Amino acid sequence: MVSSGFRPLDAHLPGGGWPLGALTEILIDDIAHSPLWLVLPGLLRLTALKHHQIWVHPPHIPYPPALASRGINLDKTVILKPRQETDALWA
């Protein structure tokens, strides 16, 4: 488990934070309001712990220089964009 960086959110997450070694799906109504600000503290903690981060079928490919400028280790970041949405289920 890694803290989300937001105590009110951690209180609602199983185990008190984002699970390690598991898939976390974030559903949003409007992609214009990206949830990146919500997961960034957790991603930074994963970077500090030298863990990999795998993004499966994000609606938009994140801009790598922007992630790096926030402190995300791109060498430990994998973005999977399958050709078909159904293939994301197997990732």
C-alpha positions as a Python dict, from the first residue, in 0.01 Angstrom:
ca = {
    (1, 'M'): (0, 0, 0),
    (2, 'V'): (118, 350, -76),
    (3, 'S'): (-56, 658, 56),
    (4, 'S'): (-249, 863, -197),
    (5, 'G'): (-118, 1176, -29),
    (6, 'F'): (-472, 1277, 65),
    (7, 'R'): (-588, 1163, 410),
    (8, 'P'): (-962, 1183, 330),
    (9, 'L'): (-908, 963, 24),
    (10, 'D'): (-682, 718, 211),
    (11, 'A'): (-961, 676, 466),
    (12, 'H'): (-1185, 539, 188),
    (13, 'L'): (-928, 324, 10),
    (14, 'P'): (-890, -41, 117),
    (15, 'G'): (-578, -68, 329),
    (16, 'G'): (-552, 309, 360),
    (17, 'G'): (-396, 389, 21),
    (18, 'W'): (-328, 272, -334),
    (19, 'P'): (-254, -103, -342),
    (20, 'L'): (87, -223, -459),
    (21, 'G'): (101, -500, -716),
    (22, 'A'): (-262, -451, -810),
    (23, 'L'): (-471, -270, -1067),
    (24, 'T'): (-643, 52, -968),
    (25, 'E'): (-908, 178, -1208),
    (26, 'I'): (-1008, 543, -1193),
    (27, 'L'): (-1336, 626, -1363),
    (28, 'I'): (-1414, 986, -1453),
    (29, 'D'): (-1709, 1153, -1623),
    (30, 'D'): (-1513, 1417, -1813),
    (31, 'I'): (-1162, 1356, -1948),
    (32, 'A'): (-1109, 1732, -1961),
    (33, 'H'): (-1073, 1710, -1583),
    (34, 'S'): (-772, 1479, -1568),
    (35, 'P'): (-726, 1284, -1244),
    (36, 'L'): (-345, 1311, -1271),
    (37, 'W'): (-333, 1558, -979),
    (38, 'L'): (-505, 1290, -772),
    (39, 'V'): (-254, 1012, -844),
    (40, 'L'): (64, 1220, -869),
    (41, 'P'): (155, 1200, -496),
    (42, 'G'): (121, 820, -510),
    (43, 'L'): (325, 802, -831),
    (44, 'L'): (599, 1005, -664),
    (45, 'R'): (599, 763, -370),
    (46, 'L'): (630, 471, -613),
    (47, 'T'): (923, 647, -779),
    (48, 'A'): (1091, 694, -439),
    (49, 'L'): (1039, 323, -365),
    (50, 'K'): (1184, 237, -710),
    (51, 'H'): (864, 56, -812),
    (52, 'H'): (737, 33, -1168),
    (53, 'Q'): (423, 216, -1272),
    (54, 'I'): (211, 66, -1547),
    (55, 'W'): (-64, 269, -1711),
    (56, 'V'): (-308, 43, -1896),
    (57, 'H'): (-510, 200, -2177),
    (58, 'P'): (-518, 561, -2054),
    (59, 'P'): (-765, 776, -2250),
    (60, 'H'): (-474, 1003, -2347),
    (61, 'I'): (-103, 927, -2349),
    (62, 'P'): (62, 1140, -2080),
    (63, 'Y'): (334, 1378, -2198),
    (64, 'P'): (661, 1221, -2074),
    (65, 'P'): (852, 1550, -2020),
    (66, 'A'): (565, 1673, -1800),
    (67, 'L'): (578, 1355, -1589),
    (68, 'A'): (957, 1382, -1561),
    (69, 'S'): (934, 1749, -1459),
    (70, 'R'): (710, 1639, -1169),
    (71, 'G'): (971, 1386, -1054),
    (72, 'I'): (832, 1068, -1210),
    (73, 'N'): (1105, 821, -1313),
    (74, 'L'): (1028, 749, -1679),
    (75, 'D'): (1260, 445, -1676),
    (76, 'K'): (1013, 280, -1436),
    (77, 'T'): (699, 393, -1623),
    (78, 'V'): (527, 171, -1878),
    (79, 'I'): (228, 287, -2081),
    (80, 'L'): (26, 13, -2253),
    (81, 'K'): (-203, 127, -2531),
    (82, 'P'): (-355, -188, -2685),
    (83, 'R'): (-501, -175, -3033),
    (84, 'Q'): (-838, -290, -2905),
    (85, 'E'): (-1001, -195, -2578),
    (86, 'T'): (-1074, -558, -2499),
    (87, 'D'): (-700, -633, -2508),
    (88, 'A'): (-656, -397, -2212),
    (89, 'L'): (-840, -651, -1999),
    (90, 'W'): (-558, -900, -2057),
    (91, 'A'): (-279, -655, -1977),
}
